[in-house]
Structure formats: structure tokens, C-alpha cells
Amino acid sequence: MTSHVRHITIDCADAYALGSFWAQVLGAPLSDEDLPGDPEALLETPGAAVLFVQVAEKKQSKNRVHLDIQPHDRSRDEEVERLLALGATLVGDHRRPNGRGWATLADPEGNEFCVECSAAERAALSGTRLPVTADDVTTAVRLAVGVLATAPADRWEARAGSLEWTCWETAEHLGDDLFAYAVQLGPRTPPLDREVPFRWAPDREGGPHNAVFADRAAGPAGLLATLEASGALLASMTRTTPPGVRSYHGYGISDPEGFAAMGVVETLVHTHDLAEGLGLEWAPPAALCDRALARLFPDAPAGGDRWAVLLWATGRAELPGHPRRTAWRWDGRPLEDQTASSAG
């Protein structure tokens, strides 16, 4: 057996005040139990929580341990400016003219931390693709649920786009897909030759084969709650499963990023189906579509409207200059495995 990091603990003079600063930095709330003047404050973040503990001693010298942070939705330089406005100070500027490097800041009590390039900046600098992440799963599902929540309650039995299923069944199927991808990563030794043996069966003849169904008595709000819960399960499994893990999928043995990308694609395109049946507008972010295409459809046309390309890749739309797809499948294998297979 081994240990894990439960808390990153920071000694400070005012636990609540410093915790409040870091809550704004990391976009995570302090515990509801923490109040001004408390000797401790807990900030729940993915991976390990940050615990602020009030001590009498003052900070004496440079920290031997510090946090490195990476912005999600903005550049390194934009994040530095945001944090300076929150009350941080610039201690050392190690940013280079070529876009690389980092900035060292100090929080209001003088604890040093570094702001690194965003993942998008790193990908641009290195010429590599931007990976699909657990945050992408969360973003896709939350955007989808936000749009679907505006649907009229009496439209859920309408047919979902070109599918043979109702909108209710399609949303159930989407939640079931996210659940299925999550559980493939769950066993201590994930299977490489089969799905984890849940029982999948249709609720009616011709309906989708699911292991997960929503309680119809809960109505559309309950249905969307099950969808959001399945998305959270996949995001959690993606975030916590080591990247070297492999598990079975019918379109290629895949890794955590691959299952995340599958979940994103399922969410985007089935929400398209649902939007058609429910009479809603749906246009997901181009960058999200691009990351999913790069991971699962590496041979898809480059450039152009990335949402249009994803709809074409999944057989749902025309794309000028390319024949419409009547059959399609993604390649779930990690790209390095695809390259090795091609070379072999």
C-alpha cells in the first residue's frame, strides 16, 4: 500500500483571508464551514485540497515548496494580470520573447507561486495537438444540459433528428454512453477484450440498449440530472486514471483521453440530434470540436468550420468537397498506437 496527498497545507497569518484569495485564483469555493477568524480554511480542488492553517510565526525566507498554476481559458500573461489585480505581486519575470517561460508571483502573505503557459500555448509552441481533458467532458455536458433544459416539456417524445429514437430515449442513451465509458476505466485491471459486463437491454423493442435509465416520473429535469451525473462520472474517471491505462472499446483499445474524447463527441452530436427534435439551437465551441476531431478523427479535413467537420465526420451533414458519409467510425486508439500500427 502507498499514501496519497490529502492536503497541501500552507501556514499563514489569516487563514480565511488567504484562502479567499486562492479561491479566486483556482475558481474553487472555500468550505461552507469556514468563517472569517477561523484558524483553518479548506479549499477543495481536484486532486488535492489546499488547507490554510493560521500560525504565529511569520514567513522567514523563500518557500522550498511552491505551487505552479496553469490557466485553463486564458493565456499565461492574461492570467498574470488577473492575479495581480486580485492582490498578488510580481516577484520574478522569467517570460521569454519566444512565448516560453513563466512568471513568479507572491500571494498576499508573500508565498511564492508560478504561472505557466496555458495548455493551448504549450501546444502552439511545441507544434503538438491539444489533448481532450476531463474539463472538456464537463464543459460539453454542462453546455448540452444548459441548452436541453430550455426544451418544451411536451417535445421529449418527438423523434431525435435522423435517429429512430425519441428525444427522451436519445438523452438516456447519451447518459448511458458516458456511464459506459467511465466504467471501462474502473476495474483495477481494465478488460482489453470486452466491455465491463453490465447488462444492457432496451426499454422497448427498437429502443437503445442501455444499462442506465432515467425515472420518467422525475420528468425532463430528472432526465437531465442523470445525464449530468454520468458526465461527472466520466470526467472524474478521466481525471484520476493514469494515462498509461488501456481498456476495451469496439473502435479500438483506448486510454483515458480517448474515452474522454468519445464522451465529448457523443455529447456534441447527440445534442445536435436532440436539438433538431426539440426545436433548439445548438452550436458547440469550435475549439472543443477541434480537439475531439484531432483525437478521434485524425484524417478529418483540416481547417474550416470545425463543428461542420465533426457533423460530417459522424455522418450527420454534408461538407463541401467531400462525399457525405453513410458509414463512419472513429479510431479510439491512442495516436501513438495508431502510428506504431501503421509503421508495423
Short mmCIF file of C-alpha atoms in Angstrom, two decimals:
data_model
loop_
_atom_site.label_atom_id
_atom_site.label_comp_id
_atom_site.label_asym_id
_atom_site.label_seq_id
_atom_site.Cartn_x
_atom_site.Cartn_y
_atom_site.Cartn_z
CA MET A 1 0.00 0.00 0.00
CA THR A 2 1.08 3.59 -0.59
CA SER A 3 -0.03 7.04 0.53
CA HIS A 4 -1.64 9.91 -1.34
CA VAL A 5 -1.55 13.67 -0.87
CA ARG A 6 -4.69 14.62 1.04
CA HIS A 7 -3.92 18.28 1.65
CA ILE A 8 -1.36 20.81 0.51
CA THR A 9 -1.04 22.82 3.72
CA ILE A 10 0.02 26.46 3.79
CA ASP A 11 0.90 28.20 7.05
CA CYS A 12 -0.36 31.77 7.22
CA ALA A 13 -1.39 34.66 9.46
CA ASP A 14 -5.04 34.83 8.33
CA ALA A 15 -6.40 31.51 7.07
CA TYR A 16 -9.75 32.80 5.83
CA ALA A 17 -8.36 35.84 4.03
CA LEU A 18 -5.62 33.90 2.28
CA GLY A 19 -7.99 31.06 1.48
CA SER A 20 -10.38 33.57 -0.08
CA PHE A 21 -7.60 34.90 -2.33
CA TRP A 22 -6.71 31.39 -3.50
CA ALA A 23 -10.40 30.56 -4.02
CA GLN A 24 -10.45 33.31 -6.66
CA VAL A 25 -7.17 32.10 -8.16
CA LEU A 26 -8.33 28.50 -8.54
CA GLY A 27 -12.05 29.05 -9.06
CA ALA A 28 -12.96 26.75 -6.19
CA PRO A 29 -15.06 27.57 -3.12
CA LEU A 30 -13.92 27.55 0.47
CA SER A 31 -15.67 25.06 2.71
CA ASP A 32 -19.09 26.23 3.90
CA GLU A 33 -17.86 25.64 7.44
CA ASP A 34 -15.07 28.22 7.19
CA LEU A 35 -15.67 31.73 8.52
CA PRO A 36 -13.56 34.89 9.00
CA GLY A 37 -11.31 34.49 12.02
CA ASP A 38 -11.25 30.68 11.88
CA PRO A 39 -7.81 29.17 12.43
CA GLU A 40 -8.16 26.96 9.35
CA ALA A 41 -9.71 27.26 5.88
CA LEU A 42 -10.11 24.44 3.37
CA LEU A 43 -10.15 24.92 -0.40
CA GLU A 44 -11.41 21.85 -2.30
CA THR A 45 -9.64 21.46 -5.65
CA PRO A 46 -9.30 18.46 -7.99
CA GLY A 47 -6.51 16.12 -6.95
CA ALA A 48 -5.67 17.50 -3.51
CA ALA A 49 -7.30 20.12 -1.32
CA VAL A 50 -5.39 23.19 -0.15
CA LEU A 51 -5.54 23.75 3.62
CA PHE A 52 -4.65 27.12 5.13
CA VAL A 53 -3.60 26.99 8.78
CA GLN A 54 -3.08 30.03 10.98
CA VAL A 55 0.30 30.11 12.77
CA ALA A 56 2.05 32.67 14.94
CA GLU A 57 5.38 32.56 13.12
CA LYS A 58 5.95 34.91 10.19
CA LYS A 59 7.35 33.84 6.85
CA GLN A 60 11.16 34.00 7.03
CA SER A 61 12.54 33.13 3.58
CA LYS A 62 11.73 31.80 0.14
CA ASN A 63 9.46 28.76 0.11
CA ARG A 64 11.19 25.46 -0.60
CA VAL A 65 7.87 24.13 -1.94
CA HIS A 66 5.54 26.18 -4.14
CA LEU A 67 2.54 25.81 -6.44
CA ASP A 68 2.76 26.01 -10.24
CA ILE A 69 -0.55 27.01 -11.79
CA GLN A 70 -1.71 26.82 -15.39
CA PRO A 71 -4.65 28.86 -16.73
CA HIS A 72 -7.47 27.00 -18.46
CA ASP A 73 -9.30 29.60 -20.51
CA ARG A 74 -6.80 32.40 -20.97
CA SER A 75 -3.13 32.95 -21.74
CA ARG A 76 -0.32 32.99 -19.20
CA ASP A 77 0.04 36.77 -19.49
CA GLU A 78 -3.70 37.36 -19.13
CA GLU A 79 -3.70 35.21 -16.01
CA VAL A 80 -0.77 37.13 -14.53
CA GLU A 81 -2.67 40.39 -14.99
CA ARG A 82 -5.79 38.88 -13.41
CA LEU A 83 -3.87 37.65 -10.37
CA LEU A 84 -2.07 40.95 -9.91
CA ALA A 85 -5.48 42.64 -9.83
CA LEU A 86 -6.59 40.17 -7.13
CA GLY A 87 -3.70 41.22 -4.88
CA ALA A 88 -0.70 39.13 -5.95
CA THR A 89 2.68 40.76 -6.54
CA LEU A 90 5.25 40.04 -9.24
CA VAL A 91 8.42 38.56 -7.72
CA GLY A 92 10.31 37.37 -10.78
CA ASP A 93 9.59 37.58 -14.51
CA HIS A 94 11.01 34.59 -16.39
CA ARG A 95 8.90 35.05 -19.54
CA ARG A 96 10.88 34.90 -22.78
CA PRO A 97 10.36 36.77 -26.05
CA ASN A 98 9.54 33.48 -27.83
CA GLY A 99 6.49 32.93 -25.58
CA ARG A 100 8.05 30.34 -23.28
CA GLY A 101 8.86 30.74 -19.60
CA TRP A 102 6.87 31.62 -16.51
CA ALA A 103 6.17 34.40 -14.03
CA THR A 104 6.79 34.06 -10.29
CA LEU A 105 4.21 35.81 -8.15
CA ALA A 106 3.57 36.03 -4.42
CA ASP A 107 0.19 35.81 -2.73
CA PRO A 108 -0.89 38.49 -0.21
CA GLU A 109 1.17 36.83 2.54
CA GLY A 110 4.28 36.50 0.40
CA ASN A 111 4.05 32.83 -0.57
CA GLU A 112 5.65 32.38 -3.98
CA PHE A 113 3.91 30.57 -6.84
CA CYS A 114 4.48 30.37 -10.59
CA VAL A 115 2.15 30.98 -13.52
CA GLU A 116 2.96 28.78 -16.51
CA CYS A 117 1.81 28.84 -20.12
CA SER A 118 -1.66 27.51 -20.79
CA ALA A 119 -2.07 24.10 -22.42
CA ALA A 120 -3.05 25.83 -25.66
CA GLU A 121 0.10 27.96 -25.59
CA ARG A 122 2.25 24.90 -24.89
CA ALA A 123 0.69 23.06 -27.81
CA ALA A 124 1.27 26.00 -30.14
CA LEU A 125 4.88 26.37 -29.01
CA SER A 126 5.67 22.68 -29.41
CA GLY A 127 3.63 22.06 -32.56
CA THR A 128 1.60 19.32 -30.88
CA ARG A 129 -2.14 18.85 -30.63
CA LEU A 130 -4.09 19.97 -27.59
CA PRO A 131 -5.41 16.93 -25.68
CA VAL A 132 -9.01 16.27 -24.74
CA THR A 133 -9.36 16.58 -20.96
CA ALA A 134 -11.75 15.86 -18.13
CA ASP A 135 -12.62 19.56 -18.17
CA ASP A 136 -13.69 19.17 -21.81
CA VAL A 137 -16.13 16.44 -20.78
CA THR A 138 -17.55 18.68 -18.08
CA THR A 139 -17.81 21.63 -20.46
CA ALA A 140 -19.55 19.61 -23.16
CA VAL A 141 -22.09 18.10 -20.78
CA ARG A 142 -22.85 21.36 -18.99
CA LEU A 143 -23.34 23.22 -22.28
CA ALA A 144 -25.61 20.44 -23.52
CA VAL A 145 -27.68 20.34 -20.33
CA GLY A 146 -27.98 24.13 -20.35
CA VAL A 147 -29.47 24.06 -23.85
CA LEU A 148 -31.67 21.00 -23.31
CA ALA A 149 -33.12 22.46 -20.11
CA THR A 150 -34.88 25.08 -22.24
CA ALA A 151 -36.82 22.46 -24.24
CA PRO A 152 -40.62 22.42 -24.01
CA ALA A 153 -41.74 19.61 -21.72
CA ASP A 154 -44.13 18.24 -24.34
CA ARG A 155 -41.46 17.70 -27.03
CA TRP A 156 -39.44 14.89 -25.42
CA GLU A 157 -41.38 12.14 -27.19
CA ALA A 158 -40.58 13.63 -30.60
CA ARG A 159 -38.06 11.85 -32.80
CA ALA A 160 -34.46 12.99 -32.29
CA GLY A 161 -33.21 14.24 -35.64
CA SER A 162 -32.46 11.39 -38.04
CA LEU A 163 -32.43 8.77 -35.26
CA GLU A 164 -35.15 6.17 -34.71
CA TRP A 165 -35.33 7.06 -31.02
CA THR A 166 -37.36 9.66 -29.20
CA CYS A 167 -35.62 12.63 -27.65
CA TRP A 168 -36.10 11.09 -24.20
CA GLU A 169 -34.50 7.82 -25.34
CA THR A 170 -31.64 9.65 -27.03
CA ALA A 171 -30.83 11.62 -23.88
CA GLU A 172 -30.95 8.37 -21.89
CA HIS A 173 -28.64 6.78 -24.45
CA LEU A 174 -26.21 9.69 -24.18
CA GLY A 175 -26.09 9.39 -20.39
CA ASP A 176 -25.60 5.64 -20.79
CA ASP A 177 -22.69 6.23 -23.21
CA LEU A 178 -20.94 8.49 -20.69
CA PHE A 179 -21.54 5.92 -17.94
CA ALA A 180 -20.23 3.09 -20.14
CA TYR A 181 -17.00 4.95 -20.98
CA ALA A 182 -16.43 5.78 -17.33
CA VAL A 183 -16.85 2.21 -16.08
CA GLN A 184 -14.44 0.84 -18.70
CA LEU A 185 -11.72 2.65 -16.74
CA GLY A 186 -12.96 1.47 -13.35
CA PRO A 187 -11.59 -2.05 -12.79
CA ARG A 188 -8.15 -2.44 -11.26
CA THR A 189 -7.17 -4.26 -14.45
CA PRO A 190 -9.46 -2.92 -17.19
CA PRO A 191 -10.52 -5.51 -19.79
CA LEU A 192 -8.83 -5.42 -23.19
CA ASP A 193 -11.18 -7.84 -24.96
CA ARG A 194 -14.69 -6.96 -23.81
CA GLU A 195 -16.87 -4.39 -22.12
CA VAL A 196 -17.31 -4.44 -18.35
CA PRO A 197 -20.26 -6.86 -18.07
CA PHE A 198 -23.17 -4.69 -17.07
CA ARG A 199 -26.48 -5.81 -18.52
CA TRP A 200 -27.52 -3.65 -21.45
CA ALA A 201 -31.07 -4.04 -22.73
CA PRO A 202 -33.70 -1.89 -24.45
CA ASP A 203 -36.69 -0.46 -22.61
CA ARG A 204 -38.79 -1.24 -25.69
CA GLU A 205 -38.27 -3.10 -28.94
CA GLY A 206 -36.18 -0.88 -31.20
CA GLY A 207 -35.02 1.34 -28.35
CA PRO A 208 -31.40 1.88 -27.31
CA HIS A 209 -29.65 -0.85 -25.32
CA ASN A 210 -28.84 0.85 -22.01
CA ALA A 211 -27.67 -0.10 -18.56
CA VAL A 212 -28.84 3.27 -17.23
CA PHE A 213 -32.41 4.58 -17.49
CA ALA A 214 -33.98 7.70 -16.04
CA ASP A 215 -37.08 7.58 -13.86
CA ARG A 216 -39.82 9.00 -16.08
CA ALA A 217 -41.69 10.20 -13.02
CA ALA A 218 -38.85 12.69 -12.46
CA GLY A 219 -39.62 14.40 -15.77
CA PRO A 220 -37.15 16.16 -18.08
CA ALA A 221 -35.32 17.77 -15.17
CA GLY A 222 -34.64 14.34 -13.70
CA LEU A 223 -33.54 13.02 -17.09
CA LEU A 224 -31.01 15.83 -17.45
CA ALA A 225 -29.80 15.21 -13.89
CA THR A 226 -28.92 11.64 -14.85
CA LEU A 227 -27.08 12.93 -17.92
CA GLU A 228 -25.09 15.41 -15.86
CA ALA A 229 -24.28 12.75 -13.26
CA SER A 230 -22.95 10.35 -15.91
CA GLY A 231 -20.85 13.15 -17.37
CA ALA A 232 -19.39 13.91 -13.95
CA LEU A 233 -18.54 10.22 -13.52
CA LEU A 234 -16.64 10.14 -16.83
CA ALA A 235 -14.85 13.40 -16.02
CA SER A 236 -13.76 12.02 -12.65
CA MET A 237 -12.51 8.75 -14.12
CA THR A 238 -10.64 10.62 -16.87
CA ARG A 239 -9.00 12.91 -14.34
CA THR A 240 -7.94 10.18 -11.90
CA THR A 241 -6.96 7.28 -14.19
CA PRO A 242 -3.24 7.12 -15.10
CA PRO A 243 -2.72 8.00 -18.78
CA GLY A 244 -0.98 4.69 -19.49
CA VAL A 245 -4.11 2.65 -18.67
CA ARG A 246 -5.78 0.93 -21.63
CA SER A 247 -9.28 -0.52 -21.87
CA TYR A 248 -11.53 -2.10 -24.47
CA HIS A 249 -13.71 -0.26 -26.93
CA GLY A 250 -15.17 -1.71 -30.09
CA TYR A 251 -13.48 1.02 -32.16
CA GLY A 252 -10.02 0.38 -30.73
CA ILE A 253 -8.44 -0.23 -27.33
CA SER A 254 -8.27 3.23 -25.80
CA ASP A 255 -6.83 5.33 -22.99
CA PRO A 256 -8.44 7.82 -20.58
CA GLU A 257 -8.08 10.69 -23.04
CA GLY A 258 -9.69 8.58 -25.75
CA PHE A 259 -12.72 7.80 -23.59
CA ALA A 260 -12.98 11.48 -22.71
CA ALA A 261 -12.93 12.36 -26.41
CA MET A 262 -15.60 9.74 -27.12
CA GLY A 263 -17.75 11.25 -24.40
CA VAL A 264 -17.29 14.72 -25.86
CA VAL A 265 -18.21 13.58 -29.38
CA GLU A 266 -21.25 11.64 -28.16
CA THR A 267 -22.41 14.67 -26.20
CA LEU A 268 -21.93 17.14 -29.04
CA VAL A 269 -23.51 15.09 -31.82
CA HIS A 270 -26.39 13.63 -29.80
CA THR A 271 -27.22 17.09 -28.52
CA HIS A 272 -27.37 18.03 -32.20
CA ASP A 273 -29.88 15.20 -32.73
CA LEU A 274 -31.84 16.32 -29.69
CA ALA A 275 -31.81 19.97 -30.72
CA GLU A 276 -33.34 19.04 -34.07
CA GLY A 277 -36.12 17.09 -32.39
CA LEU A 278 -36.73 19.65 -29.65
CA GLY A 279 -36.55 22.72 -31.87
CA LEU A 280 -33.45 24.21 -30.22
CA GLU A 281 -30.29 25.93 -31.44
CA TRP A 282 -27.01 24.14 -30.77
CA ALA A 283 -23.52 25.19 -31.84
CA PRO A 284 -20.70 24.00 -29.54
CA PRO A 285 -17.33 25.77 -29.28
CA ALA A 286 -15.06 25.30 -32.30
CA ALA A 287 -12.01 24.62 -30.13
CA LEU A 288 -13.79 21.78 -28.34
CA CYS A 289 -14.79 20.25 -31.68
CA ASP A 290 -11.24 20.62 -32.97
CA ARG A 291 -9.67 18.78 -30.02
CA ALA A 292 -12.16 15.92 -30.38
CA LEU A 293 -11.55 15.69 -34.12
CA ALA A 294 -7.78 15.64 -33.68
CA ARG A 295 -8.04 12.79 -31.16
CA LEU A 296 -10.63 10.53 -32.79
CA PHE A 297 -10.72 11.58 -36.45
CA PRO A 298 -7.09 12.46 -37.27
CA ASP A 299 -7.76 12.12 -41.01
CA ALA A 300 -10.65 14.62 -40.99
CA PRO A 301 -10.21 17.68 -43.19
CA ALA A 302 -8.16 20.43 -41.57
CA GLY A 303 -9.42 23.97 -41.32
CA GLY A 304 -12.90 25.26 -41.94
CA ASP A 305 -15.82 25.22 -39.52
CA ARG A 306 -14.80 22.56 -37.00
CA TRP A 307 -18.38 21.89 -35.91
CA ALA A 308 -19.39 21.34 -39.53
CA VAL A 309 -16.46 18.97 -39.97
CA LEU A 310 -17.46 17.00 -36.86
CA LEU A 311 -21.03 16.69 -38.10
CA TRP A 312 -19.66 15.47 -41.45
CA ALA A 313 -17.27 13.02 -39.75
CA THR A 314 -20.20 11.47 -37.86
CA GLY A 315 -22.42 11.20 -40.93
CA ARG A 316 -24.80 13.98 -39.97
CA ALA A 317 -24.11 16.67 -42.57
CA GLU A 318 -22.66 17.49 -45.95
CA LEU A 319 -19.19 19.04 -46.26
CA PRO A 320 -18.29 20.87 -49.48
CA GLY A 321 -15.66 18.99 -51.46
CA HIS A 322 -16.18 15.72 -49.60
CA PRO A 323 -18.70 12.91 -50.18
CA ARG A 324 -21.27 12.55 -47.45
CA ARG A 325 -20.52 9.70 -45.08
CA THR A 326 -23.11 6.93 -44.97
CA ALA A 327 -20.99 4.84 -42.58
CA TRP A 328 -18.40 6.09 -40.11
CA ARG A 329 -16.36 5.20 -37.06
CA TRP A 330 -13.71 6.89 -35.02
CA ASP A 331 -10.35 5.39 -34.11
CA GLY A 332 -10.26 5.14 -30.34
CA ARG A 333 -6.65 4.03 -30.15
CA PRO A 334 -4.07 6.47 -28.76
CA LEU A 335 -2.38 8.25 -31.65
CA GLU A 336 0.98 6.70 -30.83
CA ASP A 337 -0.60 3.24 -31.12
CA GLN A 338 -2.11 4.18 -34.48
CA THR A 339 1.30 5.35 -35.70
CA ALA A 340 3.01 2.18 -34.47
CA SER A 341 0.37 0.04 -36.18
CA SER A 342 0.76 1.93 -39.44
CA ALA A 343 4.55 1.63 -39.26
CA GLY A 344 4.36 -2.08 -38.50
#
